[in-house]
Amino acid sequence: MSEKIPEGWKRVKLGEVIEIITGGTPKTSVPEYWNGDIPWLSITDFNNGRKYCYNAEKKITEKGLKESTTNILKKGQIIISARGTVGVISMLGRDMAFNQSCYGINAKAGLTFNDFIYYLLKFNIPHFISNSYGAVFDTITKQTFEQIIIKLPPLSEQKAIASVLSALDDKIDLLHRQNQTLEKMAETLFRKCFIEDAKDGWEEVRLGDSGLSTIISSGIEKFEGEKIYLATRDVQDTHITGGVKITYENRPSRANIQPVKFSVWFAKKGGVRKLIMFDDYSDIDKYILSTGFSGLKTNELSHYYIWCFVLTKEFQEIKDSFVSGSVQPDITNEGIKQITILKPDNQSLIKFNEIVKPLFYKYQQNKLQIQTLENLRDTILPKLMSGEVRVKIL
């Protein structure tokens, strides 16, 4: 016996209400195809849990676009990962090209629209995963969209559902952008105080072997109940976007680092920017970290100074210059100790903290609000998409 659906809704194949657009990759051996003005998306650009994607790390030229199989997705259309990590979804905040490991999605006019389809796809991620195949990489094809049966409300109710969920995501997006601004403000002040106006008498010290910071060793104490395990894949830039619950007994072997108050963390792997910090506003007992992170124990006086240094592109370049290993190029503890930093006088650090600490307090408050809104959105999403909860149509 088939599941009942709300009155006025209908069952259809997902593939019947959307258009699927394929992507591609210009030849990397042709320099004229690359470093242009057209953003070219891969999953790493939108695997951050946020609704909107505004840019891509790599860019292609008009020549690369015309002489390859890639296509342009328009602002407001949707991208979904189809190979490897299946079912990562984002809505484009601008026109962009994309690679062949993703599909572009556009709603069929008169049947549905993209804001609703975005949430419908999120609701159906488990179905995409269960319908994927492949011995090495999980994969979905165009046929997968024909295998997924959806419950489709009338357009008026679709718009009402999407409006409720979009209001939450718009607020989440605003808070993320506020936090990016706060980080930039702190980094700008750091450059002004400690690079442009650096004092001649300041000593140069080793980053992980001084009174400013020391390297944190691996190892955790036995804990009761559950904690959230963060691998490097669960961090996008400076934002925690994932994590899995673990107990002490069932933890992965790499779940072997306990964060501490006033600590700064970065991915060991070369060419990767994944950063976390824990200050006195953070819930350090909530997490266990992967050994894919390196950690610096700071103190109340030096914490934001070290964190703002790690935020800079110069730190990333210096870190990458000290990675070693042919198979998995990582930075070692000895490599970290080769990185040097100026040690300002205490009064300069005190003045810096007086300005930036309120910025990071606001930053942490925004993060808590983001988590609350995300939890609310993820709770009501399945209820709205299944018709369990109905939205009043004005």
mmCIF file of C-alpha atoms in Angstrom:
data_model
loop_
_atom_site.group_PDB
_atom_site.id
_atom_site.type_symbol
_atom_site.label_atom_id
_atom_site.label_comp_id
_atom_site.label_asym_id
_atom_site.label_seq_id
_atom_site.Cartn_x
_atom_site.Cartn_y
_atom_site.Cartn_z
ATOM 1 C CA MET A 1 0.000 0.000 0.000
ATOM 2 C CA SER A 2 1.498 3.324 -1.053
ATOM 3 C CA GLU A 3 2.055 6.114 1.423
ATOM 4 C CA LYS A 4 -0.716 8.718 1.518
ATOM 5 C CA ILE A 5 0.122 12.142 0.226
ATOM 6 C CA PRO A 6 -1.531 15.463 1.107
ATOM 7 C CA GLU A 7 -4.534 16.509 -0.932
ATOM 8 C CA GLY A 8 -3.507 18.423 -4.033
ATOM 9 C CA TRP A 9 0.016 16.945 -4.083
ATOM 10 C CA LYS A 10 1.129 14.381 -6.661
ATOM 11 C CA ARG A 11 3.807 11.723 -7.050
ATOM 12 C CA VAL A 12 6.244 12.259 -9.900
ATOM 13 C CA LYS A 13 9.748 11.253 -10.865
ATOM 14 C CA LEU A 14 12.306 13.862 -9.878
ATOM 15 C CA GLY A 15 13.666 13.812 -13.426
ATOM 16 C CA GLU A 16 10.275 14.930 -14.774
ATOM 17 C CA VAL A 17 10.389 18.350 -13.090
ATOM 18 C CA ILE A 18 14.017 19.363 -13.660
ATOM 19 C CA GLU A 19 16.483 19.914 -16.487
ATOM 20 C CA ILE A 20 19.939 18.381 -16.010
ATOM 21 C CA ILE A 21 23.004 20.239 -17.323
ATOM 22 C CA THR A 22 26.401 18.564 -17.671
ATOM 23 C CA GLY A 23 29.792 20.102 -16.972
ATOM 24 C CA GLY A 24 33.328 19.544 -18.167
ATOM 25 C CA THR A 25 36.983 20.434 -17.770
ATOM 26 C CA PRO A 26 39.080 22.397 -20.274
ATOM 27 C CA LYS A 27 42.391 20.699 -21.038
ATOM 28 C CA THR A 28 44.834 21.546 -18.284
ATOM 29 C CA SER A 29 47.675 21.275 -20.806
ATOM 30 C CA VAL A 30 46.418 24.377 -22.654
ATOM 31 C CA PRO A 31 47.418 27.511 -20.701
ATOM 32 C CA GLU A 32 45.064 29.685 -22.767
ATOM 33 C CA TYR A 33 42.092 27.897 -21.199
ATOM 34 C CA TRP A 34 42.946 28.852 -17.618
ATOM 35 C CA ASN A 35 43.330 31.856 -15.279
ATOM 36 C CA GLY A 36 40.575 33.819 -16.968
ATOM 37 C CA ASP A 37 37.538 35.591 -15.515
ATOM 38 C CA ILE A 38 34.986 32.744 -15.478
ATOM 39 C CA PRO A 39 34.702 30.878 -12.149
ATOM 40 C CA TRP A 40 34.922 27.099 -12.677
ATOM 41 C CA LEU A 41 33.306 25.087 -9.892
ATOM 42 C CA SER A 42 34.351 21.809 -8.362
ATOM 43 C CA ILE A 43 32.921 20.257 -5.201
ATOM 44 C CA THR A 44 35.648 21.807 -3.029
ATOM 45 C CA ASP A 45 34.137 25.226 -3.781
ATOM 46 C CA PHE A 46 30.690 24.475 -2.361
ATOM 47 C CA ASN A 47 31.203 21.651 0.144
ATOM 48 C CA ASN A 48 30.588 23.961 3.111
ATOM 49 C CA GLY A 49 26.979 23.322 4.093
ATOM 50 C CA ARG A 50 25.800 26.733 2.915
ATOM 51 C CA LYS A 51 23.005 27.388 0.463
ATOM 52 C CA TYR A 52 24.776 29.849 -1.817
ATOM 53 C CA CYS A 53 28.061 29.636 -3.705
ATOM 54 C CA TYR A 54 29.527 32.895 -4.968
ATOM 55 C CA ASN A 55 32.936 31.995 -6.355
ATOM 56 C CA ALA A 56 35.393 29.261 -7.321
ATOM 57 C CA GLU A 57 39.077 28.816 -6.653
ATOM 58 C CA LYS A 58 39.884 28.149 -10.322
ATOM 59 C CA LYS A 59 38.968 30.354 -13.284
ATOM 60 C CA ILE A 60 38.779 29.625 -17.008
ATOM 61 C CA THR A 61 38.815 31.810 -20.110
ATOM 62 C CA GLU A 62 36.169 32.314 -22.798
ATOM 63 C CA LYS A 63 38.361 30.160 -25.040
ATOM 64 C CA GLY A 64 38.398 27.405 -22.427
ATOM 65 C CA LEU A 65 34.613 27.610 -22.147
ATOM 66 C CA LYS A 66 33.997 27.447 -25.902
ATOM 67 C CA GLU A 67 36.514 24.681 -26.620
ATOM 68 C CA SER A 68 35.506 22.262 -23.856
ATOM 69 C CA THR A 69 32.405 20.411 -22.679
ATOM 70 C CA THR A 70 31.817 22.635 -19.672
ATOM 71 C CA ASN A 71 28.711 24.801 -19.514
ATOM 72 C CA ILE A 72 27.587 27.926 -17.697
ATOM 73 C CA LEU A 73 25.133 27.625 -14.837
ATOM 74 C CA LYS A 74 23.127 30.787 -14.275
ATOM 75 C CA LYS A 75 22.665 32.626 -11.004
ATOM 76 C CA GLY A 76 19.876 30.916 -9.064
ATOM 77 C CA GLN A 77 20.424 27.509 -10.673
ATOM 78 C CA ILE A 78 21.663 24.544 -8.630
ATOM 79 C CA ILE A 79 24.752 22.349 -8.636
ATOM 80 C CA ILE A 80 24.952 18.845 -7.144
ATOM 81 C CA SER A 81 28.027 16.628 -6.789
ATOM 82 C CA ALA A 82 27.671 13.387 -8.717
ATOM 83 C CA ARG A 83 30.909 11.513 -8.073
ATOM 84 C CA GLY A 84 32.974 10.788 -4.966
ATOM 85 C CA THR A 85 31.046 12.632 -2.278
ATOM 86 C CA VAL A 86 27.551 12.335 -3.735
ATOM 87 C CA GLY A 87 24.750 14.773 -2.970
ATOM 88 C CA VAL A 88 26.526 17.989 -1.977
ATOM 89 C CA ILE A 89 24.260 20.805 -3.149
ATOM 90 C CA SER A 90 24.520 24.545 -3.612
ATOM 91 C CA MET A 91 22.644 27.358 -5.340
ATOM 92 C CA LEU A 92 24.702 29.702 -7.484
ATOM 93 C CA GLY A 93 25.039 33.316 -6.410
ATOM 94 C CA ARG A 94 26.449 34.238 -9.861
ATOM 95 C CA ASP A 95 26.965 32.679 -13.296
ATOM 96 C CA MET A 96 29.706 30.013 -13.218
ATOM 97 C CA ALA A 97 31.081 27.067 -15.202
ATOM 98 C CA PHE A 98 31.555 23.651 -13.573
ATOM 99 C CA ASN A 99 33.285 20.304 -13.950
ATOM 100 C CA GLN A 100 32.046 16.896 -15.069
ATOM 101 C CA SER A 101 31.841 15.481 -11.542
ATOM 102 C CA CYS A 102 28.741 17.605 -10.934
ATOM 103 C CA TYR A 103 25.344 18.175 -12.512
ATOM 104 C CA GLY A 104 23.652 21.491 -12.985
ATOM 105 C CA ILE A 105 19.955 21.534 -12.121
ATOM 106 C CA ASN A 106 17.257 23.902 -13.378
ATOM 107 C CA ALA A 107 13.566 23.677 -12.537
ATOM 108 C CA LYS A 108 11.104 23.159 -15.402
ATOM 109 C CA ALA A 109 8.969 26.263 -15.734
ATOM 110 C CA GLY A 110 5.340 25.854 -14.771
ATOM 111 C CA LEU A 111 5.980 22.730 -12.680
ATOM 112 C CA THR A 112 8.315 23.968 -9.979
ATOM 113 C CA PHE A 113 11.061 26.533 -9.334
ATOM 114 C CA ASN A 114 14.673 26.438 -8.184
ATOM 115 C CA ASP A 115 14.286 27.583 -4.579
ATOM 116 C CA PHE A 116 11.908 24.704 -3.916
ATOM 117 C CA ILE A 117 14.021 22.219 -5.925
ATOM 118 C CA TYR A 118 17.067 23.139 -3.842
ATOM 119 C CA TYR A 119 15.311 22.006 -0.645
ATOM 120 C CA LEU A 120 13.719 19.034 -2.385
ATOM 121 C CA LEU A 121 17.198 17.847 -3.385
ATOM 122 C CA LYS A 122 18.493 18.306 0.170
ATOM 123 C CA PHE A 123 15.572 16.262 1.466
ATOM 124 C CA ASN A 124 16.410 13.483 -1.007
ATOM 125 C CA ILE A 125 20.170 13.256 -0.341
ATOM 126 C CA PRO A 126 19.756 9.824 1.356
ATOM 127 C CA HIS A 127 18.065 8.565 -1.819
ATOM 128 C CA PHE A 128 20.909 9.836 -3.985
ATOM 129 C CA ILE A 129 23.429 8.081 -1.774
ATOM 130 C CA SER A 130 21.467 4.804 -1.691
ATOM 131 C CA ASN A 131 21.087 4.897 -5.501
ATOM 132 C CA SER A 132 24.771 5.586 -6.166
ATOM 133 C CA TYR A 133 27.100 2.926 -7.520
ATOM 134 C CA GLY A 134 30.808 2.377 -8.208
ATOM 135 C CA ALA A 135 33.598 0.200 -6.851
ATOM 136 C CA VAL A 136 36.042 3.074 -6.254
ATOM 137 C CA PHE A 137 33.927 6.244 -6.226
ATOM 138 C CA ASP A 138 30.226 6.562 -5.460
ATOM 139 C CA THR A 139 28.516 7.891 -8.588
ATOM 140 C CA ILE A 140 25.075 9.021 -9.703
ATOM 141 C CA THR A 141 23.930 9.449 -13.309
ATOM 142 C CA LYS A 142 21.043 11.191 -15.058
ATOM 143 C CA GLN A 143 19.109 7.949 -14.660
ATOM 144 C CA THR A 144 19.329 8.319 -10.871
ATOM 145 C CA PHE A 145 16.954 11.277 -11.063
ATOM 146 C CA GLU A 146 14.406 9.040 -12.777
ATOM 147 C CA GLN A 147 14.613 6.504 -9.959
ATOM 148 C CA ILE A 148 13.682 8.955 -7.199
ATOM 149 C CA ILE A 149 9.956 9.477 -6.668
ATOM 150 C CA ILE A 150 8.971 12.764 -5.028
ATOM 151 C CA LYS A 151 5.824 14.258 -3.579
ATOM 152 C CA LEU A 152 5.193 17.535 -5.398
ATOM 153 C CA PRO A 153 2.927 20.212 -3.889
ATOM 154 C CA PRO A 154 1.109 22.800 -6.026
ATOM 155 C CA LEU A 155 3.245 25.787 -7.039
ATOM 156 C CA SER A 156 1.639 28.056 -4.462
ATOM 157 C CA GLU A 157 2.546 25.673 -1.635
ATOM 158 C CA GLN A 158 6.015 25.114 -3.075
ATOM 159 C CA LYS A 159 6.622 28.852 -2.860
ATOM 160 C CA ALA A 160 5.341 28.986 0.707
ATOM 161 C CA ILE A 161 7.597 26.085 1.779
ATOM 162 C CA ALA A 162 10.642 27.557 0.059
ATOM 163 C CA SER A 163 9.927 30.955 1.617
ATOM 164 C CA VAL A 164 10.043 29.527 5.152
ATOM 165 C CA LEU A 165 13.280 27.614 4.570
ATOM 166 C CA SER A 166 14.919 30.413 2.548
ATOM 167 C CA ALA A 167 14.289 32.888 5.362
ATOM 168 C CA LEU A 168 16.391 30.685 7.652
ATOM 169 C CA ASP A 169 19.148 30.174 5.071
ATOM 170 C CA ASP A 170 19.247 33.889 4.242
ATOM 171 C CA LYS A 171 19.811 34.681 7.912
ATOM 172 C CA ILE A 172 22.493 31.971 8.125
ATOM 173 C CA ASP A 173 24.203 33.399 5.041
ATOM 174 C CA LEU A 174 24.096 36.916 6.520
ATOM 175 C CA LEU A 175 25.719 35.707 9.748
ATOM 176 C CA HIS A 176 28.462 33.894 7.802
ATOM 177 C CA ARG A 177 29.182 37.058 5.837
ATOM 178 C CA GLN A 178 29.263 39.076 9.057
ATOM 179 C CA ASN A 179 31.843 36.658 10.445
ATOM 180 C CA GLN A 180 33.959 36.979 7.302
ATOM 181 C CA THR A 181 33.883 40.738 7.806
ATOM 182 C CA LEU A 182 34.862 40.390 11.462
ATOM 183 C CA GLU A 183 37.804 38.167 10.519
ATOM 184 C CA LYS A 184 38.928 40.672 7.872
ATOM 185 C CA MET A 185 38.688 43.527 10.378
ATOM 186 C CA ALA A 186 40.860 41.638 12.852
ATOM 187 C CA GLU A 187 43.376 40.677 10.159
ATOM 188 C CA THR A 188 43.560 44.292 8.916
ATOM 189 C CA LEU A 189 44.271 45.521 12.433
ATOM 190 C CA PHE A 190 46.904 42.792 12.840
ATOM 191 C CA ARG A 191 48.700 44.004 9.707
ATOM 192 C CA LYS A 192 48.561 47.599 10.852
ATOM 193 C CA CYS A 193 49.823 46.948 14.385
ATOM 194 C CA PHE A 194 52.362 44.178 13.824
ATOM 195 C CA ILE A 195 53.559 44.465 10.218
ATOM 196 C CA GLU A 196 53.251 48.069 9.072
ATOM 197 C CA ASP A 197 53.961 49.582 12.514
ATOM 198 C CA ALA A 198 56.231 46.817 13.866
ATOM 199 C CA LYS A 199 58.806 48.092 16.357
ATOM 200 C CA ASP A 200 62.511 47.592 15.757
ATOM 201 C CA GLY A 201 63.074 46.148 19.215
ATOM 202 C CA TRP A 202 60.717 43.220 18.836
ATOM 203 C CA GLU A 203 62.438 39.838 18.952
ATOM 204 C CA GLU A 204 61.953 37.174 16.275
ATOM 205 C CA VAL A 205 60.933 33.843 17.861
ATOM 206 C CA ARG A 206 59.884 30.372 16.715
ATOM 207 C CA LEU A 207 56.142 29.978 16.229
ATOM 208 C CA GLY A 208 55.736 26.712 18.120
ATOM 209 C CA ASP A 209 58.569 27.058 20.592
ATOM 210 C CA SER A 210 58.256 30.327 22.490
ATOM 211 C CA GLY A 211 56.272 32.154 25.123
ATOM 212 C CA LEU A 212 53.726 33.057 22.428
ATOM 213 C CA SER A 213 52.802 29.476 21.518
ATOM 214 C CA THR A 214 53.891 25.869 21.920
ATOM 215 C CA ILE A 215 53.042 22.789 19.873
ATOM 216 C CA ILE A 216 50.269 20.572 21.247
ATOM 217 C CA SER A 217 51.013 16.853 21.401
ATOM 218 C CA SER A 218 48.543 14.185 20.318
ATOM 219 C CA GLY A 219 46.709 12.067 22.874
ATOM 220 C CA ILE A 220 43.363 12.216 24.642
ATOM 221 C CA GLU A 221 42.058 11.204 28.047
ATOM 222 C CA LYS A 222 39.221 8.726 28.382
ATOM 223 C CA PHE A 223 35.841 10.464 28.247
ATOM 224 C CA GLU A 224 32.252 9.501 28.979
ATOM 225 C CA GLY A 225 29.356 9.838 26.564
ATOM 226 C CA GLU A 226 29.732 11.290 23.080
ATOM 227 C CA LYS A 227 31.887 13.952 21.495
ATOM 228 C CA ILE A 228 32.045 15.319 17.952
ATOM 229 C CA TYR A 229 35.001 14.136 15.896
ATOM 230 C CA LEU A 230 36.326 16.693 13.433
ATOM 231 C CA ALA A 231 38.449 15.463 10.531
ATOM 232 C CA THR A 232 40.041 17.990 8.197
ATOM 233 C CA ARG A 233 37.237 17.286 5.699
ATOM 234 C CA ASP A 234 34.791 18.690 8.268
ATOM 235 C CA VAL A 235 36.343 22.163 8.129
ATOM 236 C CA GLN A 236 35.986 24.549 5.207
ATOM 237 C CA ASP A 237 38.371 27.475 5.503
ATOM 238 C CA THR A 238 37.614 28.648 9.082
ATOM 239 C CA HIS A 239 34.149 27.110 9.386
ATOM 240 C CA ILE A 240 33.181 23.764 10.907
ATOM 241 C CA THR A 241 30.806 22.197 8.379
ATOM 242 C CA GLY A 242 30.578 18.574 9.542
ATOM 243 C CA GLY A 243 31.655 16.124 12.196
ATOM 244 C CA VAL A 244 30.476 12.768 13.515
ATOM 245 C CA LYS A 245 29.543 11.697 17.019
ATOM 246 C CA ILE A 246 31.924 9.234 18.631
ATOM 247 C CA THR A 247 32.436 7.547 21.958
ATOM 248 C CA TYR A 248 35.815 6.807 23.469
ATOM 249 C CA GLU A 249 35.405 3.134 22.641
ATOM 250 C CA ASN A 250 34.342 3.500 18.976
ATOM 251 C CA ARG A 251 36.521 6.466 17.991
ATOM 252 C CA PRO A 252 38.595 6.303 14.765
ATOM 253 C CA SER A 253 42.336 5.845 15.238
ATOM 254 C CA ARG A 254 42.968 9.403 14.001
ATOM 255 C CA ALA A 255 40.591 10.851 16.626
ATOM 256 C CA ASN A 256 43.444 11.460 19.005
ATOM 257 C CA ILE A 257 43.710 15.187 19.768
ATOM 258 C CA GLN A 258 41.874 17.105 22.480
ATOM 259 C CA PRO A 259 41.495 20.865 21.900
ATOM 260 C CA VAL A 260 42.287 23.172 24.794
ATOM 261 C CA LYS A 261 41.273 26.706 25.657
ATOM 262 C CA PHE A 262 43.396 29.286 23.824
ATOM 263 C CA SER A 263 44.549 27.051 20.986
ATOM 264 C CA VAL A 264 44.910 27.486 17.226
ATOM 265 C CA TRP A 265 44.726 24.616 14.713
ATOM 266 C CA PHE A 266 45.560 24.204 11.043
ATOM 267 C CA ALA A 267 45.610 21.303 8.582
ATOM 268 C CA LYS A 268 49.034 19.710 8.270
ATOM 269 C CA LYS A 269 48.599 18.924 4.597
ATOM 270 C CA GLY A 270 50.359 21.207 2.147
ATOM 271 C CA GLY A 271 48.200 23.432 -0.039
ATOM 272 C CA VAL A 272 45.206 23.085 2.296
ATOM 273 C CA ARG A 273 43.726 25.947 4.355
ATOM 274 C CA LYS A 274 41.580 24.574 7.174
ATOM 275 C CA LEU A 275 41.757 26.585 10.391
ATOM 276 C CA ILE A 276 40.091 26.334 13.811
ATOM 277 C CA MET A 277 40.592 28.304 16.990
ATOM 278 C CA PHE A 278 39.313 27.829 20.524
ATOM 279 C CA ASP A 279 39.200 30.792 22.892
ATOM 280 C CA ASP A 280 37.498 31.317 26.234
ATOM 281 C CA TYR A 281 34.135 31.616 24.446
ATOM 282 C CA SER A 282 34.478 28.126 22.904
ATOM 283 C CA ASP A 283 33.082 24.777 24.052
ATOM 284 C CA ILE A 284 36.339 22.823 24.034
ATOM 285 C CA ASP A 285 34.806 19.744 25.692
ATOM 286 C CA LYS A 286 32.522 19.210 22.711
ATOM 287 C CA TYR A 287 35.168 18.114 20.205
ATOM 288 C CA ILE A 288 37.914 15.612 19.442
ATOM 289 C CA LEU A 289 40.201 16.511 16.529
ATOM 290 C CA SER A 290 41.934 14.445 13.880
ATOM 291 C CA THR A 291 45.692 14.014 13.860
ATOM 292 C CA GLY A 292 45.473 15.699 10.453
ATOM 293 C CA PHE A 293 45.577 18.978 12.411
ATOM 294 C CA SER A 294 48.550 20.648 14.029
ATOM 295 C CA GLY A 295 47.824 22.679 17.145
ATOM 296 C CA LEU A 296 49.430 25.622 18.935
ATOM 297 C CA LYS A 297 48.764 26.285 22.606
ATOM 298 C CA THR A 298 48.642 30.035 23.056
ATOM 299 C CA ASN A 299 47.743 32.106 26.105
ATOM 300 C CA GLU A 300 45.205 34.809 26.862
ATOM 301 C CA LEU A 301 47.628 37.548 25.842
ATOM 302 C CA SER A 302 49.000 36.000 22.643
ATOM 303 C CA HIS A 303 45.942 34.072 21.427
ATOM 304 C CA TYR A 304 44.356 36.509 18.964
ATOM 305 C CA TYR A 305 47.788 37.663 17.785
ATOM 306 C CA ILE A 306 48.686 34.090 16.807
ATOM 307 C CA TRP A 307 45.235 33.423 15.356
ATOM 308 C CA CYS A 308 45.340 36.516 13.140
ATOM 309 C CA PHE A 309 48.803 35.523 11.944
ATOM 310 C CA VAL A 310 47.541 32.050 11.004
ATOM 311 C CA LEU A 311 44.644 33.665 9.115
ATOM 312 C CA THR A 312 47.020 35.470 6.741
ATOM 313 C CA LYS A 313 47.895 34.217 3.270
ATOM 314 C CA GLU A 314 51.554 34.669 4.229
ATOM 315 C CA PHE A 315 51.234 32.018 6.931
ATOM 316 C CA GLN A 316 49.738 29.581 4.421
ATOM 317 C CA GLU A 317 52.621 30.204 2.015
ATOM 318 C CA ILE A 318 55.222 29.790 4.761
ATOM 319 C CA LYS A 319 53.554 26.629 6.082
ATOM 320 C CA ASP A 320 53.471 25.127 2.593
ATOM 321 C CA SER A 321 57.181 25.864 2.134
ATOM 322 C CA PHE A 322 57.997 23.607 5.113
ATOM 323 C CA VAL A 323 55.879 20.565 4.206
ATOM 324 C CA SER A 324 57.757 17.330 3.603
ATOM 325 C CA GLY A 325 57.028 13.807 2.419
ATOM 326 C CA SER A 326 56.617 12.459 -1.103
ATOM 327 C CA VAL A 327 53.335 10.564 -0.634
ATOM 328 C CA GLN A 328 51.487 12.809 1.829
ATOM 329 C CA PRO A 329 53.244 16.197 2.024
ATOM 330 C CA ASP A 330 52.579 17.433 5.576
ATOM 331 C CA ILE A 331 54.197 19.911 7.907
ATOM 332 C CA THR A 332 55.899 18.277 10.894
ATOM 333 C CA ASN A 333 56.487 19.702 14.364
ATOM 334 C CA GLU A 334 60.061 20.476 13.358
ATOM 335 C CA GLY A 335 58.738 22.293 10.301
ATOM 336 C CA ILE A 336 56.424 24.395 12.469
ATOM 337 C CA LYS A 337 59.361 25.386 14.658
ATOM 338 C CA GLN A 338 61.115 26.738 11.572
ATOM 339 C CA ILE A 339 58.365 29.348 11.161
ATOM 340 C CA THR A 340 59.306 32.576 12.904
ATOM 341 C CA ILE A 341 57.169 35.435 14.164
ATOM 342 C CA LEU A 342 57.833 38.733 15.886
ATOM 343 C CA LYS A 343 57.212 38.851 19.629
ATOM 344 C CA PRO A 344 55.553 42.206 20.403
ATOM 345 C CA ASP A 345 55.764 43.827 23.808
ATOM 346 C CA ASN A 346 52.949 43.044 26.219
ATOM 347 C CA GLN A 347 51.443 46.526 26.056
ATOM 348 C CA SER A 348 51.008 46.255 22.278
ATOM 349 C CA LEU A 349 49.300 42.883 22.672
ATOM 350 C CA ILE A 350 47.016 44.258 25.392
ATOM 351 C CA LYS A 351 45.916 47.157 23.158
ATOM 352 C CA PHE A 352 45.356 44.762 20.250
ATOM 353 C CA ASN A 353 43.230 42.447 22.410
ATOM 354 C CA GLU A 354 41.093 45.309 23.674
ATOM 355 C CA ILE A 355 39.936 45.904 20.114
ATOM 356 C CA VAL A 356 39.779 42.404 18.619
ATOM 357 C CA LYS A 357 38.367 40.404 21.523
ATOM 358 C CA PRO A 358 34.901 42.016 21.189
ATOM 359 C CA LEU A 359 35.032 41.205 17.466
ATOM 360 C CA PHE A 360 35.635 37.539 18.175
ATOM 361 C CA TYR A 361 32.986 37.523 20.909
ATOM 362 C CA LYS A 362 30.497 38.677 18.260
ATOM 363 C CA TYR A 363 31.974 36.065 15.905
ATOM 364 C CA GLN A 364 31.312 33.255 18.402
ATOM 365 C CA GLN A 365 27.789 34.527 19.151
ATOM 366 C CA ASN A 366 27.069 34.466 15.427
ATOM 367 C CA LYS A 367 28.356 30.882 15.232
ATOM 368 C CA LEU A 368 25.977 29.818 18.004
ATOM 369 C CA GLN A 369 23.085 31.505 16.227
ATOM 370 C CA ILE A 370 24.066 29.814 12.960
ATOM 371 C CA GLN A 371 24.005 26.408 14.684
ATOM 372 C CA THR A 372 20.570 27.134 16.155
ATOM 373 C CA LEU A 373 19.149 28.210 12.802
ATOM 374 C CA GLU A 374 20.710 25.236 11.001
ATOM 375 C CA ASN A 375 19.218 22.835 13.538
ATOM 376 C CA LEU A 376 15.795 24.462 13.127
ATOM 377 C CA ARG A 377 16.026 24.312 9.327
ATOM 378 C CA ASP A 378 17.138 20.668 9.337
ATOM 379 C CA THR A 379 14.322 19.753 11.731
ATOM 380 C CA ILE A 380 11.486 21.318 9.749
ATOM 381 C CA LEU A 381 12.831 20.467 6.266
ATOM 382 C CA PRO A 382 11.633 16.815 6.220
ATOM 383 C CA LYS A 383 8.340 17.755 7.854
ATOM 384 C CA LEU A 384 7.590 20.362 5.184
ATOM 385 C CA MET A 385 8.758 18.207 2.275
ATOM 386 C CA SER A 386 6.701 15.207 3.383
ATOM 387 C CA GLY A 387 3.573 17.243 4.068
ATOM 388 C CA GLU A 388 3.610 16.331 7.762
ATOM 389 C CA VAL A 389 3.639 20.072 8.488
ATOM 390 C CA ARG A 390 1.753 22.389 6.134
ATOM 391 C CA VAL A 391 2.468 26.048 5.498
ATOM 392 C CA LYS A 392 -0.440 28.460 5.435
ATOM 393 C CA ILE A 393 -0.781 29.970 1.964
ATOM 394 C CA LEU A 394 -1.680 33.641 2.070
#
